PDB file of C-alpha atoms in Angstrom:
ATOM      1  CA  GLN X   1      14.224   6.634  -2.715  1.00 88.00           C
ATOM      2  CA  VAL X   2      10.507   6.261  -3.687  1.00 95.00           C
ATOM      3  CA  GLN X   3       8.663   3.311  -2.290  1.00 97.00           C
ATOM      4  CA  LEU X   4       5.028   2.122  -2.904  1.00 98.00           C
ATOM      5  CA  VAL X   5       3.155   0.417  -0.364  1.00 96.00           C
ATOM      6  CA  GLU X   6      -0.040  -1.468  -1.300  1.00 95.00           C
ATOM      7  CA  SER X   7      -2.820  -2.759   1.360  1.00 95.00           C
ATOM      8  CA  GLY X   8      -6.450  -3.968   1.235  1.00 96.00           C
ATOM      9  CA  GLY X   9      -6.120  -7.315  -0.436  1.00 95.00           C
ATOM     10  CA  GLY X  10      -7.610 -10.396   0.842  1.00 97.00           C
ATOM     11  CA  LEU X  11     -10.151 -13.256   0.349  1.00 98.00           C
ATOM     12  CA  VAL X  12     -13.665 -12.420  -0.746  1.00 98.00           C
ATOM     13  CA  GLN X  13     -16.538 -14.193  -1.984  1.00 98.00           C
ATOM     14  CA  PRO X  14     -17.966 -13.797  -5.610  1.00 98.00           C
ATOM     15  CA  GLY X  15     -19.990 -10.645  -5.727  1.00 98.00           C
ATOM     16  CA  GLY X  16     -18.079  -9.049  -2.811  1.00 98.00           C
ATOM     17  CA  SER X  17     -16.138  -5.902  -2.618  1.00 98.00           C
ATOM     18  CA  LEU X  18     -12.581  -4.857  -1.688  1.00 98.00           C
ATOM     19  CA  ARG X  19     -10.783  -1.671  -1.576  1.00 98.00           C
ATOM     20  CA  LEU X  20      -7.147  -1.471  -2.267  1.00 98.00           C
ATOM     21  CA  SER X  21      -4.764   1.558  -1.311  1.00 98.00           C
ATOM     22  CA  CYS X  22      -1.275   2.340  -2.369  1.00 98.00           C
ATOM     23  CA  ALA X  23       0.811   4.972  -0.867  1.00 98.00           C
ATOM     24  CA  ALA X  24       3.947   6.404  -2.484  1.00 98.00           C
ATOM     25  CA  SER X  25       6.616   7.806  -0.101  1.00 96.00           C
ATOM     26  CA  GLY X  26       9.827   9.463  -0.670  1.00 95.00           C
ATOM     27  CA  SER X  27      11.019  12.820  -2.037  1.00 93.00           C
ATOM     28  CA  ILE X  28       8.188  13.138  -4.506  1.00 96.00           C
ATOM     29  CA  LEU X  29       7.356  16.333  -6.379  1.00 95.00           C
ATOM     30  CA  SER X  30       4.760  14.899  -8.759  1.00 95.00           C
ATOM     31  CA  ILE X  31       3.656  11.623 -10.118  1.00 97.00           C
ATOM     32  CA  ALA X  32       2.227  11.859 -13.665  1.00 97.00           C
ATOM     33  CA  VAL X  33       0.183   8.385 -13.523  1.00 98.00           C
ATOM     34  CA  MET X  34      -0.784   6.083 -10.837  1.00 98.00           C
ATOM     35  CA  GLY X  35      -2.447   2.733 -11.641  1.00 98.00           C
ATOM     36  CA  TRP X  36      -3.326  -0.856 -10.679  1.00 98.00           C
ATOM     37  CA  TYR X  37      -2.080  -3.980 -12.574  1.00 98.00           C
ATOM     38  CA  ARG X  38      -3.118  -7.518 -12.084  1.00 98.00           C
ATOM     39  CA  GLN X  39      -0.986 -10.807 -12.544  1.00 98.00           C
ATOM     40  CA  ALA X  40      -3.294 -13.931 -12.583  1.00 96.00           C
ATOM     41  CA  PRO X  41      -1.401 -17.303 -12.059  1.00 90.00           C
ATOM     42  CA  GLY X  42       0.320 -18.353 -15.165  1.00 93.00           C
ATOM     43  CA  LYS X  43      -0.571 -15.156 -17.015  1.00 96.00           C
ATOM     44  CA  GLN X  44       1.177 -11.724 -17.849  1.00 97.00           C
ATOM     45  CA  ARG X  45       0.637  -8.732 -15.758  1.00 97.00           C
ATOM     46  CA  GLU X  46      -2.067  -6.544 -17.145  1.00 98.00           C
ATOM     47  CA  LEU X  47      -3.482  -3.241 -16.627  1.00 98.00           C
ATOM     48  CA  VAL X  48      -6.557  -2.748 -14.561  1.00 98.00           C
ATOM     49  CA  ALA X  49      -7.023   0.849 -14.384  1.00 98.00           C
ATOM     50  CA  ASP X  50      -4.803   4.026 -14.071  1.00 98.00           C
ATOM     51  CA  VAL X  51      -5.339   7.736 -13.413  1.00 98.00           C
ATOM     52  CA  THR X  52      -3.546  10.760 -14.379  1.00 97.00           C
ATOM     53  CA  ASN X  53      -2.668  13.639 -11.962  1.00 95.00           C
ATOM     54  CA  GLY X  54      -5.438  15.625 -13.669  1.00 95.00           C
ATOM     55  CA  GLY X  55      -8.031  12.878 -12.939  1.00 95.00           C
ATOM     56  CA  SER X  56      -8.324  11.305 -16.202  1.00 97.00           C
ATOM     57  CA  THR X  57      -9.013   7.526 -15.858  1.00 98.00           C
ATOM     58  CA  ASN X  58      -8.390   4.412 -17.999  1.00 98.00           C
ATOM     59  CA  TYR X  59     -10.073   1.026 -17.272  1.00 98.00           C
ATOM     60  CA  ALA X  60      -9.443  -2.438 -18.885  1.00 98.00           C
ATOM     61  CA  ASP X  61     -12.649  -3.726 -20.364  1.00 98.00           C
ATOM     62  CA  SER X  62     -12.984  -6.185 -17.568  1.00 97.00           C
ATOM     63  CA  ALA X  63     -12.988  -3.621 -14.981  1.00 98.00           C
ATOM     64  CA  LYS X  64     -15.344  -1.261 -16.458  1.00 98.00           C
ATOM     65  CA  GLY X  65     -18.606  -0.811 -14.476  1.00 97.00           C
ATOM     66  CA  ARG X  66     -17.316  -2.627 -11.524  1.00 98.00           C
ATOM     67  CA  PHE X  67     -14.047  -0.993 -10.367  1.00 98.00           C
ATOM     68  CA  THR X  68     -13.313   2.692  -9.691  1.00 98.00           C
ATOM     69  CA  ILE X  69      -9.803   4.077  -9.380  1.00 98.00           C
ATOM     70  CA  SER X  70      -9.293   7.438  -7.658  1.00 98.00           C
ATOM     71  CA  ARG X  71      -6.199   9.186  -6.214  1.00 97.00           C
ATOM     72  CA  ALA X  72      -5.305  11.891  -3.646  1.00 96.00           C
ATOM     73  CA  ASN X  73      -2.539  13.832  -5.145  1.00 93.00           C
ATOM     74  CA  ALA X  74      -1.519  15.559  -1.993  1.00 94.00           C
ATOM     75  CA  LYS X  75      -1.039  12.142  -0.375  1.00 95.00           C
ATOM     76  CA  ASN X  76       0.633  10.502  -3.318  1.00 97.00           C
ATOM     77  CA  THR X  77      -2.102   7.731  -2.818  1.00 98.00           C
ATOM     78  CA  VAL X  78      -4.175   5.802  -5.367  1.00 98.00           C
ATOM     79  CA  TYR X  79      -7.241   3.640  -4.604  1.00 98.00           C
ATOM     80  CA  LEU X  80      -9.046   0.960  -6.384  1.00 98.00           C
ATOM     81  CA  GLU X  81     -12.538   0.280  -5.296  1.00 98.00           C
ATOM     82  CA  MET X  82     -13.654  -3.161  -6.458  1.00 98.00           C
ATOM     83  CA  ASN X  83     -17.199  -4.267  -6.538  1.00 98.00           C
ATOM     84  CA  SER X  84     -19.059  -7.242  -7.858  1.00 98.00           C
ATOM     85  CA  LEU X  85     -15.882  -9.301  -7.713  1.00 98.00           C
ATOM     86  CA  LYS X  86     -15.659 -12.423  -9.691  1.00 98.00           C
ATOM     87  CA  PRO X  87     -13.230 -15.512  -9.463  1.00 97.00           C
ATOM     88  CA  GLU X  88     -11.396 -14.354 -12.851  1.00 96.00           C
ATOM     89  CA  ASP X  89     -10.356 -11.128 -10.759  1.00 98.00           C
ATOM     90  CA  THR X  90      -8.135 -13.237  -8.671  1.00 97.00           C
ATOM     91  CA  GLY X  91      -4.335 -12.330  -8.755  1.00 98.00           C
ATOM     92  CA  VAL X  92      -1.724 -10.286  -7.388  1.00 98.00           C
ATOM     93  CA  TYR X  93      -2.349  -6.558  -7.737  1.00 98.00           C
ATOM     94  CA  TYR X  94       0.557  -4.427  -8.327  1.00 98.00           C
ATOM     95  CA  CYS X  95       0.622  -0.633  -7.875  1.00 98.00           C
ATOM     96  CA  ARG X  96       2.481   1.493 -10.418  1.00 98.00           C
ATOM     97  CA  ALA X  97       3.724   5.120 -10.317  1.00 98.00           C
ATOM     98  CA  ASP X  98       4.676   6.431 -13.843  1.00 97.00           C
ATOM     99  CA  LYS X  99       7.032   9.438 -14.165  1.00 96.00           C
ATOM    100  CA  VAL X 100       7.720  10.212 -10.628  1.00 95.00           C
ATOM    101  CA  TRP X 101       9.606  13.431 -10.426  1.00 95.00           C
ATOM    102  CA  THR X 102      11.730  13.806  -7.350  1.00 95.00           C
ATOM    103  CA  GLY X 103      13.727  17.011  -8.339  1.00 92.00           C
ATOM    104  CA  ARG X 104      16.722  14.802  -9.391  1.00 91.00           C
ATOM    105  CA  ASP X 105      15.176  12.353 -11.934  1.00 93.00           C
ATOM    106  CA  ILE X 106      12.083  10.871 -13.448  1.00 94.00           C
ATOM    107  CA  SER X 107      11.502   7.336 -12.802  1.00 96.00           C
ATOM    108  CA  ASN X 108       8.822   4.649 -12.745  1.00 97.00           C
ATOM    109  CA  TYR X 109       8.069   2.373  -9.722  1.00 97.00           C
ATOM    110  CA  TRP X 110       6.314  -0.761  -8.913  1.00 98.00           C
ATOM    111  CA  GLY X 111       4.810  -1.862  -5.437  1.00 97.00           C
ATOM    112  CA  GLN X 112       5.484  -5.237  -4.012  1.00 96.00           C
ATOM    113  CA  GLY X 113       1.938  -6.333  -4.832  1.00 97.00           C
ATOM    114  CA  THR X 114      -1.090  -7.567  -2.874  1.00 97.00           C
ATOM    115  CA  GLN X 115      -3.031 -10.826  -3.138  1.00 98.00           C
ATOM    116  CA  VAL X 116      -6.686 -10.772  -4.145  1.00 98.00           C
ATOM    117  CA  THR X 117      -8.492 -13.938  -3.954  1.00 98.00           C
ATOM    118  CA  VAL X 118     -12.215 -14.347  -5.013  1.00 98.00           C
ATOM    119  CA  SER X 119     -13.593 -17.531  -4.120  1.00 97.00           C
ATOM    120  CA  SER X 120     -16.514 -19.267  -2.247  1.00 95.00           C
TER     121      SER X 120
END
């Protein structure tokens, strides 16, 4: 069974920084794409950024220039460095792993989510 475990959320003042981590565990042979999504109160979950196993990245317009996504393929881990945080960045951040190949099947997985609150 594949599990995603996030860490690094918390309360930060506007203009501050946070670093989120997500580690995938289980019988994993490869993960095509790993990403971060955000769900703000009363809103739908939306993509923040994702990265392929080849290192290609994709960012939401709101994240460009402030957030950096990276991954360590050997560790099946993805990171999100968030700088210049704004109150509108507040929400639950979910890690997602797409096309996880275990040798038996290919599936997508979500983490449990980590709360990020940007407030003074």
